[in-house]
Amino acid sequence: MAAAESPSSVRKVVVHLRATGDAPILKQAKFKIPGTDKFAKVIDFLRRQLHRDTLFVYVNSAFSPNPDELVIDLYDNFGFDGKLVVNYACSMAWG
Amino acid sequence: MDVLHWDGTLSAKDFKIGAFAFAQKWESHNSGFPPWSWVLCPKHPWLASPEEEGYLSLEKICISRPNEEDIDQISQIDTGEEETSCPGNEDVIDDATLVQSGHHELHYCDFHIVYSSTFRVPVLYFRAYCSDGSPFPLDEIEKQLPACSANELSKSKWTFITQEEHPYLKRPWYKLHPCGTAEWMKLLFLSDAAKPKFDVVLELYLLSWFSVVGQVFGLRIPFKISN
């Protein structure tokens, strides 16, 4: 079963945002996004929802995707069960 | 090693194993870039069998982004050098006529992945320079970085890019400070319900680490590499 098809025939990907570490959990954590969108859109959405500028965002297989990657490519590689799980964490202390 | 209780760090020995695994995968899957090389630094060279330390090195990577107005003018930039990799420039370069934009200086970066015995994690050291070898300062480097990471820098999250003496070369380099690394490495590996075995963690450690730190410079690794 691939990504959900929408009437406009743009393949949409189901994204499930998952809080990890001490990150706040979103009320609306699942949504659909066109596969042709860049991952940057997911990151920006998270930033706006959480009112945080600095987020650590990653997918399974211990990988942090480049914001320029297409959501559909990420789904094809890291998706399972019909969705792409995107993990996020806050207060990433670098220094 | 029980992954559930893992603290996100590596021993020096494991760093070396992980570094070689990383360099191998990089070479097989990341043909857009030259390979990483392992630079050996014997700790006590006077001993018969010196303790072998080392670091990974990737040098002369072009980090320049074309200016908006240059994009139309730039075709093949012939610097006379073989293979300067320009992340992000790939789509705008075709090999039609030779045009060099006069005011667009190319800048390069050397990257070293060095083990920190204090933090027990890899650290990315870097320095940037112009084509004549003259050093390129940090605030100028920041202007060359991809828009999203330049954005992060402006929010002072990145004040921890520090200038330090390279632990082996004894010259000033910049580095991405490692004190948070163990924490986010743990998150990367332990957030899945299925916890990996430690030898898998070791195999993928540097790749996962680099998927994060490489973004600062727009260095992409193809995600097929982690399969």
PDB file of C-alpha atoms in Angstrom:
ATOM      1  CA  MET A   1       0.000   0.000   0.000  1.00  0.00           C
ATOM      2  CA  ALA A   2       1.626   3.186  -1.065  1.00  0.00           C
ATOM      3  CA  ALA A   3       0.897   6.739  -0.070  1.00  0.00           C
ATOM      4  CA  ALA A   4      -2.707   7.901  -0.093  1.00  0.00           C
ATOM      5  CA  GLU A   5      -3.994   9.130  -3.437  1.00  0.00           C
ATOM      6  CA  SER A   6      -5.995  12.336  -3.515  1.00  0.00           C
ATOM      7  CA  PRO A   7      -8.528  13.386  -6.151  1.00  0.00           C
ATOM      8  CA  SER A   8      -6.122  15.911  -7.651  1.00  0.00           C
ATOM      9  CA  SER A   9      -3.838  12.925  -8.363  1.00  0.00           C
ATOM     10  CA  VAL A  10      -0.929  14.467  -6.484  1.00  0.00           C
ATOM     11  CA  ARG A  11       0.413  11.704  -4.326  1.00  0.00           C
ATOM     12  CA  LYS A  12       0.126  12.700  -0.725  1.00  0.00           C
ATOM     13  CA  VAL A  13       2.148  11.243   2.075  1.00  0.00           C
ATOM     14  CA  VAL A  14       0.801  10.654   5.560  1.00  0.00           C
ATOM     15  CA  VAL A  15       3.217  12.133   8.080  1.00  0.00           C
ATOM     16  CA  HIS A  16       3.074  11.261  11.731  1.00  0.00           C
ATOM     17  CA  LEU A  17       4.926  13.679  14.010  1.00  0.00           C
ATOM     18  CA  ARG A  18       6.322  11.994  17.073  1.00  0.00           C
ATOM     19  CA  ALA A  19       7.625  13.819  20.126  1.00  0.00           C
ATOM     20  CA  THR A  20      10.801  12.421  21.660  1.00  0.00           C
ATOM     21  CA  GLY A  21      12.984  13.536  24.529  1.00  0.00           C
ATOM     22  CA  ASP A  22      11.274  16.384  26.336  1.00  0.00           C
ATOM     23  CA  ALA A  23       9.440  17.760  23.324  1.00  0.00           C
ATOM     24  CA  PRO A  24       5.779  18.766  23.669  1.00  0.00           C
ATOM     25  CA  ILE A  25       3.255  16.473  22.028  1.00  0.00           C
ATOM     26  CA  LEU A  26       1.139  18.033  19.315  1.00  0.00           C
ATOM     27  CA  LYS A  27      -2.651  17.798  19.501  1.00  0.00           C
ATOM     28  CA  GLN A  28      -2.757  17.296  15.759  1.00  0.00           C
ATOM     29  CA  ALA A  29       0.151  15.024  15.026  1.00  0.00           C
ATOM     30  CA  LYS A  30      -0.944  13.397  11.789  1.00  0.00           C
ATOM     31  CA  PHE A  31      -1.431  15.116   8.494  1.00  0.00           C
ATOM     32  CA  LYS A  32      -1.061  14.668   4.760  1.00  0.00           C
ATOM     33  CA  ILE A  33       1.420  16.517   2.635  1.00  0.00           C
ATOM     34  CA  PRO A  34       2.071  16.375  -1.120  1.00  0.00           C
ATOM     35  CA  GLY A  35       4.964  14.046  -1.826  1.00  0.00           C
ATOM     36  CA  THR A  36       6.533  16.679  -4.044  1.00  0.00           C
ATOM     37  CA  ASP A  37       6.956  19.036  -1.097  1.00  0.00           C
ATOM     38  CA  LYS A  38      10.343  19.337   0.527  1.00  0.00           C
ATOM     39  CA  PHE A  39      11.075  18.113   4.008  1.00  0.00           C
ATOM     40  CA  ALA A  40      11.702  21.756   4.901  1.00  0.00           C
ATOM     41  CA  LYS A  41       7.937  22.209   4.917  1.00  0.00           C
ATOM     42  CA  VAL A  42       7.543  19.611   7.665  1.00  0.00           C
ATOM     43  CA  ILE A  43      10.307  21.255   9.691  1.00  0.00           C
ATOM     44  CA  ASP A  44       8.745  24.703   9.270  1.00  0.00           C
ATOM     45  CA  PHE A  45       5.346  23.356  10.254  1.00  0.00           C
ATOM     46  CA  LEU A  46       6.837  21.889  13.417  1.00  0.00           C
ATOM     47  CA  ARG A  47       8.617  25.119  14.248  1.00  0.00           C
ATOM     48  CA  ARG A  48       5.432  27.126  13.918  1.00  0.00           C
ATOM     49  CA  GLN A  49       3.326  24.661  15.880  1.00  0.00           C
ATOM     50  CA  LEU A  50       5.802  24.435  18.700  1.00  0.00           C
ATOM     51  CA  HIS A  51       6.923  28.059  18.649  1.00  0.00           C
ATOM     52  CA  ARG A  52      10.481  26.846  18.763  1.00  0.00           C
ATOM     53  CA  ASP A  53      13.166  27.869  16.387  1.00  0.00           C
ATOM     54  CA  THR A  54      15.575  25.134  17.194  1.00  0.00           C
ATOM     55  CA  LEU A  55      14.410  21.606  16.718  1.00  0.00           C
ATOM     56  CA  PHE A  56      16.123  18.334  16.200  1.00  0.00           C
ATOM     57  CA  VAL A  57      14.215  16.426  13.541  1.00  0.00           C
ATOM     58  CA  TYR A  58      14.920  12.885  12.385  1.00  0.00           C
ATOM     59  CA  VAL A  59      13.366   9.745  10.954  1.00  0.00           C
ATOM     60  CA  ASN A  60      13.835   6.121  11.856  1.00  0.00           C
ATOM     61  CA  SER A  61      17.085   4.361  10.987  1.00  0.00           C
ATOM     62  CA  ALA A  62      18.829   7.093  12.980  1.00  0.00           C
ATOM     63  CA  PHE A  63      18.878   9.561  10.135  1.00  0.00           C
ATOM     64  CA  SER A  64      18.337  13.299  10.021  1.00  0.00           C
ATOM     65  CA  PRO A  65      17.165  14.250   6.530  1.00  0.00           C
ATOM     66  CA  ASN A  66      18.370  17.300   4.687  1.00  0.00           C
ATOM     67  CA  PRO A  67      15.538  19.877   4.400  1.00  0.00           C
ATOM     68  CA  ASP A  68      15.834  19.768   0.604  1.00  0.00           C
ATOM     69  CA  GLU A  69      14.812  16.126   0.377  1.00  0.00           C
ATOM     70  CA  LEU A  70      11.410  15.405  -1.113  1.00  0.00           C
ATOM     71  CA  VAL A  71       8.841  13.972   1.240  1.00  0.00           C
ATOM     72  CA  ILE A  72       7.955  11.222  -1.219  1.00  0.00           C
ATOM     73  CA  ASP A  73      11.587  10.067  -1.355  1.00  0.00           C
ATOM     74  CA  LEU A  74      11.717   9.975   2.420  1.00  0.00           C
ATOM     75  CA  TYR A  75       8.492   8.025   2.534  1.00  0.00           C
ATOM     76  CA  ASP A  76       9.819   5.509   0.002  1.00  0.00           C
ATOM     77  CA  ASN A  77      12.951   4.957   2.060  1.00  0.00           C
ATOM     78  CA  PHE A  78      11.813   5.331   5.653  1.00  0.00           C
ATOM     79  CA  GLY A  79       8.049   4.971   5.544  1.00  0.00           C
ATOM     80  CA  PHE A  80       6.227   1.946   6.834  1.00  0.00           C
ATOM     81  CA  ASP A  81       2.618   1.047   7.522  1.00  0.00           C
ATOM     82  CA  GLY A  82       1.476   3.716   5.066  1.00  0.00           C
ATOM     83  CA  LYS A  83       3.087   6.629   6.887  1.00  0.00           C
ATOM     84  CA  LEU A  84       6.298   8.528   7.423  1.00  0.00           C
ATOM     85  CA  VAL A  85       7.150   8.924  11.088  1.00  0.00           C
ATOM     86  CA  VAL A  86       9.078  12.115  11.796  1.00  0.00           C
ATOM     87  CA  ASN A  87      10.577  12.370  15.268  1.00  0.00           C
ATOM     88  CA  TYR A  88      11.362  15.684  16.882  1.00  0.00           C
ATOM     89  CA  ALA A  89      13.084  16.835  20.026  1.00  0.00           C
ATOM     90  CA  CYS A  90      13.734  20.223  21.576  1.00  0.00           C
ATOM     91  CA  SER A  91      16.359  21.833  23.767  1.00  0.00           C
ATOM     92  CA  MET A  92      19.194  20.320  21.840  1.00  0.00           C
ATOM     93  CA  ALA A  93      22.153  21.600  23.715  1.00  0.00           C
ATOM     94  CA  TRP A  94      25.043  21.860  21.346  1.00  0.00           C
ATOM     95  CA  GLY A  95      27.576  23.747  23.369  1.00  0.00           C
TER      96      GLY A  95
ATOM     97  CA  MET B   1      27.012  -3.633  25.137  1.00  0.00           C
ATOM     98  CA  ASP B   2      23.447  -3.086  26.226  1.00  0.00           C
ATOM     99  CA  VAL B   3      22.002  -0.490  23.878  1.00  0.00           C
ATOM    100  CA  LEU B   4      19.210   0.420  26.259  1.00  0.00           C
ATOM    101  CA  HIS B   5      21.726   1.809  28.715  1.00  0.00           C
ATOM    102  CA  TRP B   6      24.014   3.292  26.110  1.00  0.00           C
ATOM    103  CA  ASP B   7      25.034   6.872  26.761  1.00  0.00           C
ATOM    104  CA  GLY B   8      25.484   7.899  23.148  1.00  0.00           C
ATOM    105  CA  THR B   9      29.278   7.878  23.245  1.00  0.00           C
ATOM    106  CA  LEU B  10      32.036   5.803  21.686  1.00  0.00           C
ATOM    107  CA  SER B  11      35.364   4.515  22.910  1.00  0.00           C
ATOM    108  CA  ALA B  12      38.427   5.566  20.914  1.00  0.00           C
ATOM    109  CA  LYS B  13      38.652   2.061  19.516  1.00  0.00           C
ATOM    110  CA  ASP B  14      34.995   2.067  18.480  1.00  0.00           C
ATOM    111  CA  PHE B  15      35.434   5.489  16.901  1.00  0.00           C
ATOM    112  CA  LYS B  16      38.108   4.040  14.660  1.00  0.00           C
ATOM    113  CA  ILE B  17      35.885   1.114  13.684  1.00  0.00           C
ATOM    114  CA  GLY B  18      32.960   3.437  13.067  1.00  0.00           C
ATOM    115  CA  ALA B  19      35.136   5.831  11.074  1.00  0.00           C
ATOM    116  CA  PHE B  20      36.256   3.112   8.711  1.00  0.00           C
ATOM    117  CA  ALA B  21      32.693   1.858   8.270  1.00  0.00           C
ATOM    118  CA  PHE B  22      31.585   5.412   7.499  1.00  0.00           C
ATOM    119  CA  ALA B  23      34.365   6.056   5.011  1.00  0.00           C
ATOM    120  CA  GLN B  24      33.580   2.802   3.232  1.00  0.00           C
ATOM    121  CA  LYS B  25      29.872   3.491   2.901  1.00  0.00           C
ATOM    122  CA  TRP B  26      30.575   7.049   1.822  1.00  0.00           C
ATOM    123  CA  GLU B  27      32.865   5.903  -0.924  1.00  0.00           C
ATOM    124  CA  SER B  28      30.380   3.328  -2.229  1.00  0.00           C
ATOM    125  CA  HIS B  29      27.308   5.514  -2.173  1.00  0.00           C
ATOM    126  CA  ASN B  30      28.360   9.120  -2.319  1.00  0.00           C
ATOM    127  CA  SER B  31      30.047   9.409  -5.670  1.00  0.00           C
ATOM    128  CA  GLY B  32      29.363  13.135  -5.829  1.00  0.00           C
ATOM    129  CA  PHE B  33      32.203  13.641  -3.350  1.00  0.00           C
ATOM    130  CA  PRO B  34      35.787  12.534  -3.017  1.00  0.00           C
ATOM    131  CA  PRO B  35      36.366   9.837  -0.393  1.00  0.00           C
ATOM    132  CA  TRP B  36      37.348  10.468   3.214  1.00  0.00           C
ATOM    133  CA  SER B  37      40.882   9.475   4.040  1.00  0.00           C
ATOM    134  CA  TRP B  38      42.179   8.274   7.357  1.00  0.00           C
ATOM    135  CA  VAL B  39      45.146  10.265   8.606  1.00  0.00           C
ATOM    136  CA  LEU B  40      47.254   8.330  11.035  1.00  0.00           C
ATOM    137  CA  CYS B  41      48.701  10.059  14.085  1.00  0.00           C
ATOM    138  CA  PRO B  42      50.715   7.683  16.191  1.00  0.00           C
ATOM    139  CA  LYS B  43      50.426   8.724  19.790  1.00  0.00           C
ATOM    140  CA  HIS B  44      53.886   7.687  20.867  1.00  0.00           C
ATOM    141  CA  PRO B  45      55.828   7.280  17.669  1.00  0.00           C
ATOM    142  CA  TRP B  46      58.957   6.273  19.528  1.00  0.00           C
ATOM    143  CA  LEU B  47      57.410   3.042  20.734  1.00  0.00           C
ATOM    144  CA  ALA B  48      57.839  -0.110  18.766  1.00  0.00           C
ATOM    145  CA  SER B  49      54.082  -0.521  18.374  1.00  0.00           C
ATOM    146  CA  PRO B  50      52.676   2.961  18.795  1.00  0.00           C
ATOM    147  CA  GLU B  51      49.092   3.452  19.832  1.00  0.00           C
ATOM    148  CA  GLU B  52      47.396   4.374  16.617  1.00  0.00           C
ATOM    149  CA  GLU B  53      45.158   7.362  16.655  1.00  0.00           C
ATOM    150  CA  GLY B  54      43.901   9.170  13.644  1.00  0.00           C
ATOM    151  CA  TYR B  55      41.152  11.194  12.094  1.00  0.00           C
ATOM    152  CA  LEU B  56      39.109  11.307   8.911  1.00  0.00           C
ATOM    153  CA  SER B  57      39.885  13.999   6.398  1.00  0.00           C
ATOM    154  CA  LEU B  58      37.915  15.424   3.491  1.00  0.00           C
ATOM    155  CA  GLU B  59      39.533  18.408   1.901  1.00  0.00           C
ATOM    156  CA  LYS B  60      39.048  21.103  -0.673  1.00  0.00           C
ATOM    157  CA  ILE B  61      35.287  20.940  -0.812  1.00  0.00           C
ATOM    158  CA  CYS B  62      33.781  23.903  -2.592  1.00  0.00           C
ATOM    159  CA  ILE B  63      31.236  25.572  -0.331  1.00  0.00           C
ATOM    160  CA  SER B  64      30.423  28.572  -2.472  1.00  0.00           C
ATOM    161  CA  ARG B  65      26.896  29.199  -3.530  1.00  0.00           C
ATOM    162  CA  PRO B  66      26.380  31.119  -6.738  1.00  0.00           C
ATOM    163  CA  ASN B  67      24.840  34.555  -6.220  1.00  0.00           C
ATOM    164  CA  GLU B  68      21.365  34.904  -7.667  1.00  0.00           C
ATOM    165  CA  GLU B  69      22.549  37.116 -10.505  1.00  0.00           C
ATOM    166  CA  ASP B  70      25.410  34.812 -11.283  1.00  0.00           C
ATOM    167  CA  ILE B  71      23.242  31.783 -11.796  1.00  0.00           C
ATOM    168  CA  ASP B  72      22.340  32.889 -15.289  1.00  0.00           C
ATOM    169  CA  GLN B  73      25.923  33.631 -16.168  1.00  0.00           C
ATOM    170  CA  ILE B  74      27.716  30.714 -14.649  1.00  0.00           C
ATOM    171  CA  SER B  75      28.229  27.798 -16.912  1.00  0.00           C
ATOM    172  CA  GLN B  76      31.185  25.598 -16.301  1.00  0.00           C
ATOM    173  CA  ILE B  77      33.566  27.163 -13.864  1.00  0.00           C
ATOM    174  CA  ASP B  78      36.917  25.885 -14.878  1.00  0.00           C
ATOM    175  CA  THR B  79      39.325  26.335 -12.037  1.00  0.00           C
ATOM    176  CA  GLY B  80      41.867  24.093 -13.671  1.00  0.00           C
ATOM    177  CA  GLU B  81      41.481  21.683 -10.797  1.00  0.00           C
ATOM    178  CA  GLU B  82      40.031  18.255 -10.902  1.00  0.00           C
ATOM    179  CA  GLU B  83      36.749  17.604  -9.210  1.00  0.00           C
ATOM    180  CA  THR B  84      35.880  20.359  -6.828  1.00  0.00           C
ATOM    181  CA  SER B  85      32.588  19.237  -5.413  1.00  0.00           C
ATOM    182  CA  CYS B  86      30.080  22.016  -5.082  1.00  0.00           C
ATOM    183  CA  PRO B  87      27.100  20.885  -3.057  1.00  0.00           C
ATOM    184  CA  GLY B  88      23.981  22.578  -4.287  1.00  0.00           C
ATOM    185  CA  ASN B  89      25.647  23.880  -7.429  1.00  0.00           C
ATOM    186  CA  GLU B  90      25.064  20.764  -9.409  1.00  0.00           C
ATOM    187  CA  ASP B  91      21.846  21.812 -11.064  1.00  0.00           C
ATOM    188  CA  VAL B  92      23.115  25.154 -12.303  1.00  0.00           C
ATOM    189  CA  ILE B  93      26.329  24.039 -13.942  1.00  0.00           C
ATOM    190  CA  ASP B  94      26.197  22.804 -17.500  1.00  0.00           C
ATOM    191  CA  ASP B  95      29.206  22.444 -19.708  1.00  0.00           C
ATOM    192  CA  ALA B  96      28.323  24.978 -22.358  1.00  0.00           C
ATOM    193  CA  THR B  97      30.518  28.039 -22.687  1.00  0.00           C
ATOM    194  CA  LEU B  98      33.208  29.011 -20.279  1.00  0.00           C
ATOM    195  CA  VAL B  99      32.151  32.049 -18.327  1.00  0.00           C
ATOM    196  CA  GLN B 100      33.684  33.150 -15.108  1.00  0.00           C
ATOM    197  CA  SER B 101      31.798  35.624 -13.026  1.00  0.00           C
ATOM    198  CA  GLY B 102      34.416  38.200 -12.121  1.00  0.00           C
ATOM    199  CA  HIS B 103      33.332  39.027  -8.624  1.00  0.00           C
ATOM    200  CA  HIS B 104      32.437  35.539  -7.524  1.00  0.00           C
ATOM    201  CA  GLU B 105      35.319  34.103  -5.568  1.00  0.00           C
ATOM    202  CA  LEU B 106      35.245  30.378  -4.884  1.00  0.00           C
ATOM    203  CA  HIS B 107      35.738  29.198  -1.352  1.00  0.00           C
ATOM    204  CA  TYR B 108      36.783  25.823  -0.084  1.00  0.00           C
ATOM    205  CA  CYS B 109      36.529  23.947   3.114  1.00  0.00           C
ATOM    206  CA  ASP B 110      38.569  21.210   4.727  1.00  0.00           C
ATOM    207  CA  PHE B 111      36.732  18.870   7.094  1.00  0.00           C
ATOM    208  CA  HIS B 112      38.312  16.660   9.709  1.00  0.00           C
ATOM    209  CA  ILE B 113      36.406  14.232  11.895  1.00  0.00           C
ATOM    210  CA  VAL B 114      38.401  13.959  15.091  1.00  0.00           C
ATOM    211  CA  TYR B 115      37.674  11.902  18.187  1.00  0.00           C
ATOM    212  CA  SER B 116      37.237  13.815  21.415  1.00  0.00           C
ATOM    213  CA  SER B 117      38.413  11.779  24.379  1.00  0.00           C
ATOM    214  CA  THR B 118      36.783  14.269  26.744  1.00  0.00           C
ATOM    215  CA  PHE B 119      33.308  13.896  25.290  1.00  0.00           C
ATOM    216  CA  ARG B 120      33.876  10.467  23.749  1.00  0.00           C
ATOM    217  CA  VAL B 121      32.250  11.474  20.483  1.00  0.00           C
ATOM    218  CA  PRO B 122      33.369  12.555  17.014  1.00  0.00           C
ATOM    219  CA  VAL B 123      33.901  16.273  16.449  1.00  0.00           C
ATOM    220  CA  LEU B 124      33.746  18.078  13.130  1.00  0.00           C
ATOM    221  CA  TYR B 125      36.664  20.430  12.672  1.00  0.00           C
ATOM    222  CA  PHE B 126      36.688  22.685   9.649  1.00  0.00           C
ATOM    223  CA  ARG B 127      38.489  25.572   8.098  1.00  0.00           C
ATOM    224  CA  ALA B 128      37.716  27.576   5.010  1.00  0.00           C
ATOM    225  CA  TYR B 129      39.943  29.361   2.542  1.00  0.00           C
ATOM    226  CA  CYS B 130      39.912  31.127  -0.806  1.00  0.00           C
ATOM    227  CA  SER B 131      41.359  29.668  -3.980  1.00  0.00           C
ATOM    228  CA  ASP B 132      44.681  31.354  -3.239  1.00  0.00           C
ATOM    229  CA  GLY B 133      44.848  29.597   0.118  1.00  0.00           C
ATOM    230  CA  SER B 134      44.167  32.663   2.243  1.00  0.00           C
ATOM    231  CA  PRO B 135      41.958  31.902   5.232  1.00  0.00           C
ATOM    232  CA  PHE B 136      38.277  32.702   5.097  1.00  0.00           C
ATOM    233  CA  PRO B 137      36.838  33.971   8.377  1.00  0.00           C
ATOM    234  CA  LEU B 138      33.816  32.517  10.173  1.00  0.00           C
ATOM    235  CA  ASP B 139      31.393  35.367   9.568  1.00  0.00           C
ATOM    236  CA  GLU B 140      32.089  35.062   5.850  1.00  0.00           C
ATOM    237  CA  ILE B 141      31.704  31.282   5.998  1.00  0.00           C
ATOM    238  CA  GLU B 142      28.301  31.755   7.571  1.00  0.00           C
ATOM    239  CA  LYS B 143      27.151  33.761   4.561  1.00  0.00           C
ATOM    240  CA  GLN B 144      27.990  30.803   2.305  1.00  0.00           C
ATOM    241  CA  LEU B 145      26.044  28.265   4.274  1.00  0.00           C
ATOM    242  CA  PRO B 146      22.672  26.988   3.122  1.00  0.00           C
ATOM    243  CA  ALA B 147      19.790  29.329   3.952  1.00  0.00           C
ATOM    244  CA  CYS B 148      18.271  27.174   6.675  1.00  0.00           C
ATOM    245  CA  SER B 149      21.472  26.721   8.604  1.00  0.00           C
ATOM    246  CA  ALA B 150      22.397  30.387   8.151  1.00  0.00           C
ATOM    247  CA  ASN B 151      18.996  31.014   9.690  1.00  0.00           C
ATOM    248  CA  GLU B 152      19.882  28.857  12.693  1.00  0.00           C
ATOM    249  CA  LEU B 153      23.175  30.679  13.080  1.00  0.00           C
ATOM    250  CA  SER B 154      21.443  34.037  13.260  1.00  0.00           C
ATOM    251  CA  LYS B 155      19.466  32.778  16.251  1.00  0.00           C
ATOM    252  CA  SER B 156      22.673  32.383  18.221  1.00  0.00           C
ATOM    253  CA  LYS B 157      22.143  28.695  18.706  1.00  0.00           C
ATOM    254  CA  TRP B 158      25.413  28.314  16.907  1.00  0.00           C
ATOM    255  CA  THR B 159      27.614  30.473  19.077  1.00  0.00           C
ATOM    256  CA  PHE B 160      29.211  27.242  19.956  1.00  0.00           C
ATOM    257  CA  ILE B 161      31.098  27.121  16.704  1.00  0.00           C
ATOM    258  CA  THR B 162      34.368  27.702  18.439  1.00  0.00           C
ATOM    259  CA  GLN B 163      37.820  28.338  17.162  1.00  0.00           C
ATOM    260  CA  GLU B 164      40.335  25.996  18.664  1.00  0.00           C
ATOM    261  CA  GLU B 165      43.695  24.521  18.132  1.00  0.00           C
ATOM    262  CA  HIS B 166      43.398  21.397  15.993  1.00  0.00           C
ATOM    263  CA  PRO B 167      44.403  18.585  18.341  1.00  0.00           C
ATOM    264  CA  TYR B 168      46.902  17.121  15.881  1.00  0.00           C
ATOM    265  CA  LEU B 169      47.824  19.901  13.502  1.00  0.00           C
ATOM    266  CA  LYS B 170      48.251  22.509  16.244  1.00  0.00           C
ATOM    267  CA  ARG B 171      46.793  25.288  14.114  1.00  0.00           C
ATOM    268  CA  PRO B 172      43.576  27.225  14.660  1.00  0.00           C
ATOM    269  CA  TRP B 173      40.554  25.528  13.165  1.00  0.00           C
ATOM    270  CA  TYR B 174      36.844  25.892  13.800  1.00  0.00           C
ATOM    271  CA  LYS B 175      34.792  23.120  15.282  1.00  0.00           C
ATOM    272  CA  LEU B 176      31.186  22.277  16.049  1.00  0.00           C
ATOM    273  CA  HIS B 177      31.242  21.912  19.798  1.00  0.00           C
ATOM    274  CA  PRO B 178      30.582  18.308  20.857  1.00  0.00           C
ATOM    275  CA  CYS B 179      28.968  18.689  24.242  1.00  0.00           C
ATOM    276  CA  GLY B 180      25.427  17.883  23.039  1.00  0.00           C
ATOM    277  CA  THR B 181      26.433  15.142  20.624  1.00  0.00           C
ATOM    278  CA  ALA B 182      25.953  12.152  22.947  1.00  0.00           C
ATOM    279  CA  GLU B 183      22.463  13.341  23.795  1.00  0.00           C
ATOM    280  CA  TRP B 184      21.207  13.577  20.235  1.00  0.00           C
ATOM    281  CA  MET B 185      23.043  10.446  19.146  1.00  0.00           C
ATOM    282  CA  LYS B 186      21.092   8.602  21.829  1.00  0.00           C
ATOM    283  CA  LEU B 187      17.837  10.076  20.525  1.00  0.00           C
ATOM    284  CA  LEU B 188      18.670   9.090  16.979  1.00  0.00           C
ATOM    285  CA  PHE B 189      19.221   5.459  17.848  1.00  0.00           C
ATOM    286  CA  LEU B 190      16.910   4.834  20.756  1.00  0.00           C
ATOM    287  CA  SER B 191      13.693   6.445  19.573  1.00  0.00           C
ATOM    288  CA  ASP B 192      12.619   3.443  17.569  1.00  0.00           C
ATOM    289  CA  ALA B 193      10.625   0.767  19.345  1.00  0.00           C
ATOM    290  CA  ALA B 194      13.014  -1.814  17.935  1.00  0.00           C
ATOM    291  CA  LYS B 195      16.341  -1.189  19.636  1.00  0.00           C
ATOM    292  CA  PRO B 196      19.293  -2.000  17.423  1.00  0.00           C
ATOM    293  CA  LYS B 197      22.193  -4.188  18.475  1.00  0.00           C
ATOM    294  CA  PHE B 198      25.332  -2.316  19.353  1.00  0.00           C
ATOM    295  CA  ASP B 199      27.287  -3.557  16.363  1.00  0.00           C
ATOM    296  CA  VAL B 200      24.613  -2.017  14.132  1.00  0.00           C
ATOM    297  CA  VAL B 201      24.856   1.206  16.108  1.00  0.00           C
ATOM    298  CA  LEU B 202      28.599   1.238  15.601  1.00  0.00           C
ATOM    299  CA  GLU B 203      28.248   0.535  11.893  1.00  0.00           C
ATOM    300  CA  LEU B 204      25.881   3.474  11.441  1.00  0.00           C
ATOM    301  CA  TYR B 205      27.078   5.861  14.149  1.00  0.00           C
ATOM    302  CA  LEU B 206      29.214   8.167  12.022  1.00  0.00           C
ATOM    303  CA  LEU B 207      26.650   8.181   9.218  1.00  0.00           C
ATOM    304  CA  SER B 208      23.862   9.216  11.534  1.00  0.00           C
ATOM    305  CA  TRP B 209      26.127  11.749  13.192  1.00  0.00           C
ATOM    306  CA  PHE B 210      27.103  13.171   9.837  1.00  0.00           C
ATOM    307  CA  SER B 211      23.502  13.382   8.629  1.00  0.00           C
ATOM    308  CA  VAL B 212      23.086  15.981  11.369  1.00  0.00           C
ATOM    309  CA  VAL B 213      26.367  17.917  11.316  1.00  0.00           C
ATOM    310  CA  GLY B 214      26.687  17.823   7.520  1.00  0.00           C
ATOM    311  CA  GLN B 215      23.507  19.873   7.237  1.00  0.00           C
ATOM    312  CA  VAL B 216      25.314  22.894   8.610  1.00  0.00           C
ATOM    313  CA  PHE B 217      27.296  22.954   5.385  1.00  0.00           C
ATOM    314  CA  GLY B 218      24.658  21.568   3.066  1.00  0.00           C
ATOM    315  CA  LEU B 219      26.601  18.336   2.701  1.00  0.00           C
ATOM    316  CA  ARG B 220      24.057  15.704   1.866  1.00  0.00           C
ATOM    317  CA  ILE B 221      24.446  12.018   2.230  1.00  0.00           C
ATOM    318  CA  PRO B 222      22.107   9.955   0.124  1.00  0.00           C
ATOM    319  CA  PHE B 223      19.814   8.185   2.534  1.00  0.00           C
ATOM    320  CA  LYS B 224      20.122   4.903   0.676  1.00  0.00           C
ATOM    321  CA  ILE B 225      23.518   4.778   2.343  1.00  0.00           C
ATOM    322  CA  SER B 226      21.956   3.810   5.640  1.00  0.00           C
ATOM    323  CA  ASN B 227      20.074   0.804   4.322  1.00  0.00           C
TER     324      ASN B 227
END
